[in-house]
Amino acid sequence: MTAQVMPTVRVQADDFDAAAEAALLTQGRTDIGAVVTFTGLCRDEGGRLAALELEHYPGMAEEEISRVAAQACARWPLQGVTAIHRFGKIAPGAQIVLVVTASSHRVAAFEAATFLMDYLKTRAPFWKKEHHKNGTSGEWVAATEADDVAAGRWGT
Amino acid sequence: MTAQVMPTVRVQADDFDAAAEAALLTQGRTDIGAVVTFTGLCRDEGGRLAALELEHYPGMAEEEISRVAAQACARWPLQGVTAIHRFGKIAPGAQIVLVVTASSHRVAAFEAATFLMDYLKTRAPFWKKEHHKNGTSGEWVAATEADDVAAGRWGT
Amino acid sequence: MKAIYFAWVRERIGKTEEDISPPAQVRTAGELIAWLSAQGEEYAYAFENPSVIRVALDRAHVKHDAPLGEAREAAFFPPMTGG
Amino acid sequence: MKAIYFAWVRERIGKTEEDISPPAQVRTAGELIAWLSAQGEEYAYAFENPSVIRVALDRAHVKHDAPLGEAREAAFFPPMTGG
């Protein structure tokens, strides 16, 4: 079963429809017991931000996310995986990243989705720059140690 | 912030719309960074099952889920929680349970959703009976030790 | 007090609920299970393995050694399998 | 080989990409960073703290002691902040 899973990975400027992506994994099937959907949104950081600008490394971004998705499929009994990451300018409240995992069992779906997000944070070549409401284009968001710790706990 | 969160808890025969429930938590807000949606589906167990019948303890089911949701809000910095559990006859492929958590941070959203599902499994008064494709109404699904272990890890 | 039964406990007893009047010396949830077990074959069958039976008093889970107190509703059921 | 820069590394150097021809004695990713640092003020600024610079050779992450081998594309960037 694991070998048949083909992760869907997309890196795009356009928005995505989380529900439609989840439906693609489950429709017509009766062997899936659990679907976990993670959606990452742009925060305005207490009203400070006008937008986030996401720079990415074209080509490598897709490859790296696909690599992480393949690792998840090898590690958990998944029946479907979708990962979509946007780039470009993203307004507060808008969607940045989507991960959907489908499995017979809830623990596998939860763990795989958590793993995918931890790894996307630390391995996928994206960088966020803040654009402030006062018109200045601000700092590059610094990587956090917490994200490294989160990724480190999977021990790969 | 935590004190302001009013969990949405429903126990119903009708199906639910996961995307609409998630949208209710996030719409018009720019302080949410992560939304985790868990959907539990009815499996046909290799083609064996015609349906699952979910019996519940009316009143206590809502109270117990509300109690668990309040615990999640006390433990993690959440900006929204929704938990919906269906009862009655549910066909393979159909939805049984929904948990949605919204937070500024992804780890809180993931952990709270995992916690909620672990606790729903072991504390919410629902019981599943199998209906077989051959027309017989089969066994009550047995509780699994794995579910107790999963709930036990939260140490409450 | 009102007794309510769920899942296979309900099926074995053959009732959804009933009014019961246990004697005063029945003071805990576990003692109530033992007393019910003696009320007939169907009760003995439902409660043949008391350790798996879960009890809720007035809609809150309790352990078998919990006192009945002023509870007006006692529910008996197998381990939950929701979610 | 082609060098590609991202985020503040790109901004400090002032270029998105360029062709570079490091001498033969530059054999690892870390040595390539050191060599680039000496190519001008803007490079010295971009690579002033080499330990935070991440390197990908032909689109795969490598450590600083990784040999350049036959890589045709070397990318330099700060720690990722996607997701």
Short mmCIF file of C-alpha atoms in Angstrom, two decimals:
data_model
loop_
_atom_site.label_atom_id
_atom_site.label_comp_id
_atom_site.label_asym_id
_atom_site.label_seq_id
_atom_site.Cartn_x
_atom_site.Cartn_y
_atom_site.Cartn_z
CA MET A 1 0.00 0.00 0.00
CA THR A 2 2.75 2.40 0.98
CA ALA A 3 4.50 1.96 -2.34
CA GLN A 4 1.41 3.06 -4.25
CA VAL A 5 1.13 6.46 -2.60
CA MET A 6 2.12 9.28 -4.93
CA PRO A 7 2.48 12.46 -2.92
CA THR A 8 1.03 15.58 -4.50
CA VAL A 9 3.56 18.41 -4.16
CA ARG A 10 3.08 21.89 -5.54
CA VAL A 11 4.93 25.20 -5.16
CA GLN A 12 2.80 28.02 -6.48
CA ALA A 13 1.95 31.72 -6.22
CA ASP A 14 -1.79 31.03 -6.31
CA ASP A 15 -3.94 30.29 -3.30
CA PHE A 16 -5.14 26.73 -2.65
CA ASP A 17 -8.39 25.11 -1.52
CA ALA A 18 -7.64 22.92 1.49
CA ALA A 19 -11.01 21.17 1.44
CA ALA A 20 -10.76 20.35 -2.26
CA GLU A 21 -7.26 18.93 -1.78
CA ALA A 22 -8.43 16.77 1.14
CA ALA A 23 -11.43 15.58 -0.90
CA LEU A 24 -9.08 14.48 -3.71
CA LEU A 25 -7.35 12.12 -1.27
CA THR A 26 -10.52 10.52 0.09
CA GLN A 27 -13.12 10.55 -2.65
CA GLY A 28 -14.42 7.17 -3.72
CA ARG A 29 -12.42 5.40 -1.02
CA THR A 30 -13.62 3.47 2.02
CA ASP A 31 -10.27 2.46 3.50
CA ILE A 32 -9.27 5.82 5.00
CA GLY A 33 -10.06 6.41 8.65
CA ALA A 34 -8.28 9.67 9.35
CA VAL A 35 -7.48 12.87 7.47
CA VAL A 36 -5.32 15.57 9.04
CA THR A 37 -5.17 18.96 7.35
CA PHE A 38 -2.68 21.62 8.41
CA THR A 39 -3.07 25.13 7.05
CA GLY A 40 -0.44 27.77 7.77
CA LEU A 41 -1.69 31.36 7.63
CA CYS A 42 0.02 34.75 7.47
CA ARG A 43 -0.22 36.59 10.81
CA ASP A 44 -0.07 40.37 11.00
CA GLU A 45 2.04 40.23 14.19
CA GLY A 46 -0.17 42.49 16.23
CA GLY A 47 -1.09 44.73 13.31
CA ARG A 48 2.53 45.45 12.43
CA LEU A 49 2.67 43.58 9.10
CA ALA A 50 1.18 44.62 5.77
CA ALA A 51 2.38 41.40 4.10
CA LEU A 52 4.94 38.64 4.08
CA GLU A 53 7.00 38.09 0.97
CA LEU A 54 8.08 34.52 0.42
CA GLU A 55 11.19 33.96 -1.66
CA HIS A 56 11.96 30.42 -2.76
CA TYR A 57 14.53 28.38 -4.65
CA PRO A 58 12.59 27.20 -7.72
CA GLY A 59 13.13 23.56 -8.48
CA MET A 60 14.84 22.78 -5.20
CA ALA A 61 11.71 23.73 -3.24
CA GLU A 62 9.60 21.10 -5.04
CA GLU A 63 12.41 18.53 -4.81
CA GLU A 64 12.97 19.05 -1.10
CA ILE A 65 9.25 18.89 -0.25
CA SER A 66 8.92 15.75 -2.38
CA ARG A 67 11.87 14.21 -0.53
CA VAL A 68 10.25 14.95 2.85
CA ALA A 69 6.89 13.59 1.62
CA ALA A 70 8.57 10.38 0.45
CA GLN A 71 10.20 10.03 3.88
CA ALA A 72 6.78 10.38 5.52
CA CYS A 73 5.34 7.69 3.21
CA ALA A 74 8.19 5.36 4.11
CA ARG A 75 7.78 5.93 7.82
CA TRP A 76 3.97 5.86 8.28
CA PRO A 77 1.24 3.79 6.61
CA LEU A 78 -0.29 6.62 4.59
CA GLN A 79 -2.91 6.41 1.88
CA GLY A 80 -2.36 9.92 0.66
CA VAL A 81 -0.15 12.99 1.13
CA THR A 82 -0.51 16.48 -0.27
CA ALA A 83 1.84 19.40 0.37
CA ILE A 84 1.42 22.83 -1.20
CA HIS A 85 3.61 25.85 -0.46
CA ARG A 86 2.98 29.31 -1.83
CA PHE A 87 5.53 31.98 -2.71
CA GLY A 88 5.28 35.71 -3.43
CA LYS A 89 3.52 38.40 -1.44
CA ILE A 90 0.96 37.11 1.03
CA ALA A 91 -1.44 39.29 3.02
CA PRO A 92 -2.31 38.76 6.70
CA GLY A 93 -5.02 36.13 7.07
CA ALA A 94 -4.11 34.48 3.75
CA GLN A 95 -2.89 30.91 3.41
CA ILE A 96 0.80 30.07 3.06
CA VAL A 97 1.18 26.32 3.31
CA LEU A 98 -0.99 23.20 3.26
CA VAL A 99 -0.26 19.66 4.37
CA VAL A 100 -2.86 16.89 4.15
CA THR A 101 -2.27 13.32 5.27
CA ALA A 102 -4.68 10.41 4.96
CA SER A 103 -4.32 7.07 6.73
CA SER A 104 -6.34 4.18 8.11
CA HIS A 105 -5.27 5.28 11.58
CA ARG A 106 -5.34 8.64 13.27
CA VAL A 107 -1.95 8.42 14.97
CA ALA A 108 -0.18 7.87 11.64
CA ALA A 109 -2.06 10.78 10.03
CA PHE A 110 -1.27 13.13 12.94
CA GLU A 111 2.38 12.15 13.23
CA ALA A 112 3.04 12.32 9.50
CA ALA A 113 1.44 15.77 9.20
CA THR A 114 3.44 17.05 12.19
CA PHE A 115 6.64 15.58 10.73
CA LEU A 116 5.98 17.13 7.32
CA MET A 117 5.45 20.59 8.79
CA ASP A 118 8.50 20.33 11.07
CA TYR A 119 10.62 19.39 8.08
CA LEU A 120 9.13 21.93 5.70
CA LYS A 121 10.03 24.61 8.26
CA THR A 122 13.68 23.64 8.44
CA ARG A 123 14.44 22.03 5.07
CA ALA A 124 12.32 23.58 2.34
CA PRO A 125 14.14 26.54 0.73
CA PHE A 126 11.76 29.39 1.50
CA TRP A 127 12.57 32.69 3.18
CA LYS A 128 10.09 35.17 4.59
CA LYS A 129 10.56 38.93 4.46
CA GLU A 130 8.32 41.27 6.41
CA HIS A 131 6.62 44.25 4.79
CA HIS A 132 5.50 46.75 7.41
CA LYS A 133 2.30 48.76 7.42
CA ASN A 134 4.33 51.96 7.65
CA GLY A 135 5.60 51.26 4.13
CA THR A 136 9.08 50.04 4.99
CA SER A 137 10.17 46.64 3.83
CA GLY A 138 11.52 45.15 6.96
CA GLU A 139 13.66 42.29 8.13
CA TRP A 140 14.02 38.78 6.95
CA VAL A 141 12.29 36.51 9.45
CA ALA A 142 14.92 34.72 11.52
CA ALA A 143 14.88 30.95 11.78
CA THR A 144 13.97 29.86 15.29
CA GLU A 145 15.74 27.35 17.43
CA ALA A 146 12.32 25.95 18.36
CA ASP A 147 11.85 24.86 14.74
CA ASP A 148 15.22 23.10 14.72
CA VAL A 149 14.30 21.34 17.95
CA ALA A 150 10.93 20.32 16.52
CA ALA A 151 12.57 18.83 13.42
CA GLY A 152 15.30 17.21 15.50
CA ARG A 153 12.87 15.11 17.51
CA TRP A 154 12.14 12.88 14.49
CA GLY A 155 15.71 11.65 14.59
CA THR A 156 16.29 11.28 10.85
CA MET B 1 -6.70 35.37 25.10
CA THR B 2 -7.22 31.82 26.32
CA ALA B 3 -10.14 32.86 28.50
CA GLN B 4 -11.99 34.30 25.52
CA VAL B 5 -12.05 31.08 23.50
CA MET B 6 -15.50 29.51 23.42
CA PRO B 7 -15.19 26.00 22.04
CA THR B 8 -17.86 24.96 19.56
CA VAL B 9 -19.08 21.48 20.49
CA ARG B 10 -21.86 19.61 18.70
CA VAL B 11 -23.21 16.07 18.81
CA GLN B 12 -25.46 15.45 15.84
CA ALA B 13 -26.84 12.88 13.42
CA ASP B 14 -26.23 15.16 10.42
CA ASP B 15 -23.02 15.35 8.46
CA PHE B 16 -20.71 18.34 8.90
CA ASP B 17 -18.65 20.58 6.61
CA ALA B 18 -15.06 20.59 7.85
CA ALA B 19 -13.98 23.49 5.66
CA ALA B 20 -16.92 25.65 6.74
CA GLU B 21 -16.17 24.94 10.41
CA ALA B 22 -12.50 25.83 9.94
CA ALA B 23 -13.48 29.02 8.10
CA LEU B 24 -15.68 30.06 11.02
CA LEU B 25 -12.62 30.00 13.28
CA THR B 26 -10.38 32.05 11.01
CA GLN B 27 -12.57 34.45 9.06
CA GLY B 28 -11.86 38.11 9.58
CA ARG B 29 -8.86 37.34 11.79
CA THR B 30 -5.18 38.04 11.18
CA ASP B 31 -3.72 36.62 14.40
CA ILE B 32 -4.02 32.92 13.57
CA GLY B 33 -0.97 31.18 12.14
CA ALA B 34 -2.02 27.55 12.15
CA VAL B 35 -5.21 25.56 11.69
CA VAL B 36 -5.26 21.80 12.18
CA THR B 37 -8.32 19.87 11.03
CA PHE B 38 -8.84 16.22 11.90
CA THR B 39 -11.61 14.29 10.17
CA GLY B 40 -12.42 10.74 11.23
CA LEU B 41 -14.05 8.61 8.55
CA CYS B 42 -15.91 5.29 8.56
CA ARG B 43 -13.78 2.49 7.08
CA ASP B 44 -15.34 -0.59 5.52
CA GLU B 45 -12.67 -2.86 7.05
CA GLY B 46 -11.66 -4.52 3.81
CA GLY B 47 -15.19 -4.53 2.39
CA ARG B 48 -16.67 -6.33 5.39
CA LEU B 49 -18.75 -3.47 6.78
CA ALA B 50 -22.03 -2.09 5.44
CA ALA B 51 -22.15 0.59 8.14
CA LEU B 52 -21.16 1.58 11.65
CA GLU B 53 -23.88 2.46 14.12
CA LEU B 54 -22.84 4.96 16.75
CA GLU B 55 -24.75 4.93 20.01
CA HIS B 56 -24.18 7.79 22.42
CA TYR B 57 -25.20 9.07 25.84
CA PRO B 58 -27.16 12.23 25.03
CA GLY B 59 -26.22 15.12 27.22
CA MET B 60 -23.14 13.50 28.67
CA ALA B 61 -21.53 13.30 25.22
CA GLU B 62 -21.69 17.09 24.76
CA GLU B 63 -20.60 17.70 28.36
CA GLU B 64 -17.63 15.36 28.15
CA ILE B 65 -16.41 16.78 24.83
CA SER B 66 -16.84 20.32 26.21
CA ARG B 67 -14.80 19.33 29.26
CA VAL B 68 -12.00 17.99 27.06
CA ALA B 69 -12.12 21.10 24.84
CA ALA B 70 -11.87 23.33 27.92
CA GLN B 71 -8.83 21.33 29.06
CA ALA B 72 -7.21 21.87 25.66
CA CYS B 73 -7.87 25.63 25.88
CA ALA B 74 -6.29 25.74 29.34
CA ARG B 75 -3.23 23.80 28.21
CA TRP B 76 -2.42 25.39 24.84
CA PRO B 77 -2.67 28.98 23.57
CA LEU B 78 -5.60 28.39 21.22
CA GLN B 79 -7.64 30.96 19.36
CA GLY B 80 -10.40 28.55 18.42
CA VAL B 81 -11.58 24.97 18.95
CA THR B 82 -14.38 23.07 17.25
CA ALA B 83 -15.37 19.46 17.95
CA ILE B 84 -18.29 17.72 16.27
CA HIS B 85 -19.22 14.07 16.75
CA ARG B 86 -21.96 12.31 14.82
CA PHE B 87 -24.20 9.49 16.02
CA GLY B 88 -26.50 7.05 14.23
CA LYS B 89 -25.80 4.87 11.21
CA ILE B 90 -22.77 5.93 9.22
CA ALA B 91 -21.77 4.45 5.85
CA PRO B 92 -18.19 3.60 4.82
CA GLY B 93 -16.42 6.68 3.54
CA ALA B 94 -18.67 9.03 5.52
CA GLN B 95 -17.47 11.39 8.23
CA ILE B 96 -17.77 10.52 11.93
CA VAL B 97 -15.86 13.12 13.89
CA LEU B 98 -14.27 16.52 13.36
CA VAL B 99 -11.75 18.42 15.45
CA VAL B 100 -10.44 21.84 14.40
CA THR B 101 -7.87 23.82 16.37
CA ALA B 102 -6.58 27.30 15.58
CA SER B 103 -3.53 28.92 17.16
CA SER B 104 -0.79 31.44 16.50
CA HIS B 105 1.67 28.57 16.49
CA ARG B 106 1.63 25.26 14.71
CA VAL B 107 2.92 23.11 17.57
CA ALA B 108 0.04 24.22 19.83
CA ALA B 109 -2.52 23.56 17.07
CA PHE B 110 -1.10 20.08 16.35
CA GLU B 111 -0.75 19.05 19.98
CA ALA B 112 -4.20 20.30 20.97
CA ALA B 113 -5.87 18.48 18.05
CA THR B 114 -4.01 15.26 18.86
CA PHE B 115 -4.94 15.59 22.53
CA LEU B 116 -8.60 16.22 21.70
CA MET B 117 -8.83 13.14 19.51
CA ASP B 118 -7.00 10.93 22.03
CA TYR B 119 -9.43 12.05 24.71
CA LEU B 120 -12.54 11.81 22.56
CA LYS B 121 -11.59 8.21 21.84
CA THR B 122 -11.36 7.21 25.49
CA ARG B 123 -13.67 9.63 27.33
CA ALA B 124 -16.58 10.62 25.10
CA PRO B 125 -19.54 8.24 25.62
CA PHE B 126 -19.92 6.76 22.14
CA TRP B 127 -20.02 3.12 21.17
CA LYS B 128 -19.66 1.66 17.70
CA LYS B 129 -21.55 -1.36 16.45
CA GLU B 130 -20.66 -3.02 13.18
CA HIS B 131 -23.26 -3.82 10.55
CA HIS B 132 -21.99 -6.41 8.10
CA LYS B 133 -22.54 -6.52 4.37
CA ASN B 134 -24.02 -10.00 4.73
CA GLY B 135 -26.96 -8.46 6.61
CA THR B 136 -25.98 -9.49 10.13
CA SER B 137 -25.58 -6.84 12.75
CA GLY B 138 -22.26 -7.72 14.21
CA GLU B 139 -20.15 -7.00 17.23
CA TRP B 140 -19.62 -3.92 19.26
CA VAL B 141 -16.20 -2.54 18.43
CA ALA B 142 -13.82 -3.28 21.29
CA ALA B 143 -11.85 -0.49 22.88
CA THR B 144 -8.17 -0.81 22.10
CA GLU B 145 -5.28 -0.64 24.49
CA ALA B 146 -3.50 1.59 21.97
CA ASP B 147 -6.17 4.25 22.51
CA ASP B 148 -5.70 4.10 26.28
CA VAL B 149 -1.96 4.41 25.83
CA ALA B 150 -2.43 7.38 23.48
CA ALA B 151 -4.65 9.16 26.00
CA GLY B 152 -2.34 8.25 28.87
CA ARG B 153 0.63 10.07 27.37
CA TRP B 154 -0.94 13.47 28.12
CA GLY B 155 -0.65 12.77 31.82
CA THR B 156 -3.84 14.45 32.98
CA MET C 1 -32.43 6.74 41.18
CA LYS C 2 -32.44 6.29 37.43
CA ALA C 3 -30.21 3.63 35.88
CA ILE C 4 -29.23 3.94 32.19
CA TYR C 5 -27.55 1.30 30.10
CA PHE C 6 -25.60 1.60 26.85
CA ALA C 7 -24.22 -0.62 24.08
CA TRP C 8 -23.92 -4.30 24.99
CA VAL C 9 -24.81 -3.62 28.63
CA ARG C 10 -28.15 -2.31 27.35
CA GLU C 11 -28.57 -5.23 24.96
CA ARG C 12 -27.84 -7.84 27.63
CA ILE C 13 -30.17 -6.27 30.20
CA GLY C 14 -32.79 -5.64 27.53
CA LYS C 15 -33.65 -2.16 28.80
CA THR C 16 -32.54 1.35 27.99
CA GLU C 17 -33.25 2.70 31.45
CA GLU C 18 -35.22 2.04 34.61
CA ASP C 19 -35.82 3.36 38.10
CA ILE C 20 -33.91 1.45 40.75
CA SER C 21 -34.01 1.57 44.54
CA PRO C 22 -30.85 0.02 45.93
CA PRO C 23 -30.75 -0.46 49.71
CA ALA C 24 -28.87 2.02 51.90
CA GLN C 25 -25.82 -0.22 52.33
CA VAL C 26 -25.06 0.14 48.58
CA ARG C 27 -22.82 3.17 48.80
CA THR C 28 -20.37 3.08 45.88
CA ALA C 29 -20.57 2.66 42.11
CA GLY C 30 -18.94 -0.76 42.44
CA GLU C 31 -21.41 -1.85 45.10
CA LEU C 32 -24.22 -0.73 42.82
CA ILE C 33 -22.86 -2.95 40.04
CA ALA C 34 -22.70 -5.89 42.47
CA TRP C 35 -26.26 -5.23 43.62
CA LEU C 36 -27.55 -4.95 40.05
CA SER C 37 -25.80 -8.22 39.13
CA ALA C 38 -28.03 -9.98 41.64
CA GLN C 39 -31.26 -8.63 40.12
CA GLY C 40 -31.62 -11.40 37.55
CA GLU C 41 -29.87 -13.49 34.93
CA GLU C 42 -29.76 -10.69 32.37
CA TYR C 43 -28.07 -8.40 34.92
CA ALA C 44 -25.64 -11.12 35.94
CA TYR C 45 -24.74 -11.54 32.25
CA ALA C 46 -24.35 -7.79 31.63
CA PHE C 47 -22.12 -7.36 34.66
CA GLU C 48 -20.29 -10.74 34.54
CA ASN C 49 -16.98 -8.93 34.21
CA PRO C 50 -17.44 -5.90 36.46
CA SER C 51 -13.94 -4.58 35.91
CA VAL C 52 -14.71 -3.61 32.29
CA ILE C 53 -17.90 -1.74 33.19
CA ARG C 54 -17.64 2.06 33.20
CA VAL C 55 -19.90 4.11 35.43
CA ALA C 56 -21.06 7.70 35.14
CA LEU C 57 -22.94 9.41 37.98
CA ASP C 58 -25.01 12.38 36.84
CA ARG C 59 -23.09 12.29 33.54
CA ALA C 60 -19.57 12.35 34.99
CA HIS C 61 -17.18 9.41 34.87
CA VAL C 62 -16.42 7.90 38.27
CA LYS C 63 -14.27 5.07 39.55
CA HIS C 64 -15.88 2.01 41.10
CA ASP C 65 -14.97 3.16 44.59
CA ALA C 66 -16.70 6.51 44.14
CA PRO C 67 -19.58 7.13 46.58
CA LEU C 68 -23.04 7.38 45.03
CA GLY C 69 -23.76 10.45 47.15
CA GLU C 70 -26.88 12.24 45.96
CA ALA C 71 -26.57 11.08 42.35
CA ARG C 72 -29.90 10.86 40.57
CA GLU C 73 -28.67 9.14 37.40
CA ALA C 74 -26.26 6.23 37.18
CA ALA C 75 -25.12 5.07 33.73
CA PHE C 76 -23.40 1.76 32.97
CA PHE C 77 -21.54 1.03 29.77
CA PRO C 78 -18.54 -0.69 28.16
CA PRO C 79 -15.32 1.24 27.41
CA MET C 80 -16.04 4.01 24.92
CA THR C 81 -15.19 3.56 21.25
CA GLY C 82 -16.02 6.94 19.77
CA GLY C 83 -13.83 9.15 17.66
CA MET D 1 29.94 26.71 -11.95
CA LYS D 2 26.82 28.70 -11.30
CA ALA D 3 26.42 30.42 -7.91
CA ILE D 4 22.91 31.37 -6.73
CA TYR D 5 22.07 33.56 -3.77
CA PHE D 6 18.86 33.88 -1.79
CA ALA D 7 17.25 36.19 0.78
CA TRP D 8 19.69 38.49 2.60
CA VAL D 9 22.70 36.76 1.06
CA ARG D 10 21.32 37.85 -2.33
CA GLU D 11 20.57 41.35 -1.08
CA ARG D 12 24.03 41.84 0.42
CA ILE D 13 25.85 40.57 -2.67
CA GLY D 14 23.46 42.45 -4.92
CA LYS D 15 23.11 39.62 -7.43
CA THR D 16 20.67 36.77 -7.94
CA GLU D 17 23.21 34.50 -9.62
CA GLU D 18 26.51 34.52 -11.45
CA ASP D 19 29.09 32.24 -13.02
CA ILE D 20 32.11 31.66 -10.81
CA SER D 21 35.43 29.93 -11.42
CA PRO D 22 37.05 29.06 -8.11
CA PRO D 23 40.62 27.69 -8.29
CA ALA D 24 41.25 23.95 -8.03
CA GLN D 25 42.32 24.10 -4.38
CA VAL D 26 38.76 25.12 -3.41
CA ARG D 27 37.36 21.66 -2.80
CA THR D 28 34.55 21.90 -0.24
CA ALA D 29 31.40 23.98 0.25
CA GLY D 30 33.06 25.74 3.19
CA GLU D 31 36.17 26.54 1.18
CA LEU D 32 33.94 27.97 -1.53
CA ILE D 33 32.33 30.30 1.02
CA ALA D 34 35.78 31.40 2.19
CA TRP D 35 36.91 32.02 -1.40
CA LEU D 36 33.73 33.99 -2.21
CA SER D 37 34.20 36.10 0.95
CA ALA D 38 37.45 37.36 -0.54
CA GLN D 39 35.83 38.49 -3.82
CA GLY D 40 34.85 41.93 -2.54
CA GLU D 41 33.26 43.90 0.27
CA GLU D 42 29.73 42.83 -0.59
CA TYR D 43 30.77 39.17 -0.46
CA ALA D 44 32.65 39.68 2.80
CA TYR D 45 29.46 41.22 4.23
CA ALA D 46 27.19 38.43 2.97
CA PHE D 47 29.46 35.75 4.38
CA GLU D 48 30.67 37.56 7.52
CA ASN D 49 29.23 34.79 9.68
CA PRO D 50 29.91 31.67 7.58
CA SER D 51 28.47 29.27 10.16
CA VAL D 52 24.91 30.48 9.50
CA ILE D 53 25.20 30.10 5.72
CA ARG D 54 23.45 27.07 4.23
CA VAL D 55 24.74 25.52 1.03
CA ALA D 56 22.99 23.41 -1.58
CA LEU D 57 24.92 21.69 -4.36
CA ASP D 58 22.79 20.87 -7.38
CA ARG D 59 19.71 21.54 -5.26
CA ALA D 60 20.60 19.23 -2.36
CA HIS D 61 21.59 20.46 1.10
CA VAL D 62 25.20 19.76 2.04
CA LYS D 63 27.39 20.41 5.04
CA HIS D 64 30.28 22.80 4.80
CA ASP D 65 32.80 19.96 4.66
CA ALA D 66 31.06 18.35 1.67
CA PRO D 67 33.26 18.10 -1.45
CA LEU D 68 32.13 20.20 -4.42
CA GLY D 69 32.69 17.23 -6.71
CA GLU D 70 31.16 17.82 -10.13
CA ALA D 71 28.43 20.14 -8.87
CA ARG D 72 27.27 22.64 -11.50
CA GLU D 73 25.11 24.78 -9.23
CA ALA D 74 26.00 26.04 -5.76
CA ALA D 75 23.36 27.94 -3.80
CA PHE D 76 23.99 30.04 -0.69
CA PHE D 77 21.28 31.17 1.69
CA PRO D 78 20.32 31.84 5.31
CA PRO D 79 18.47 29.22 7.39
CA MET D 80 15.08 28.53 5.81
CA THR D 81 11.94 30.10 7.25
CA GLY D 82 9.18 28.54 5.18
CA GLY D 83 6.08 26.76 6.37
#
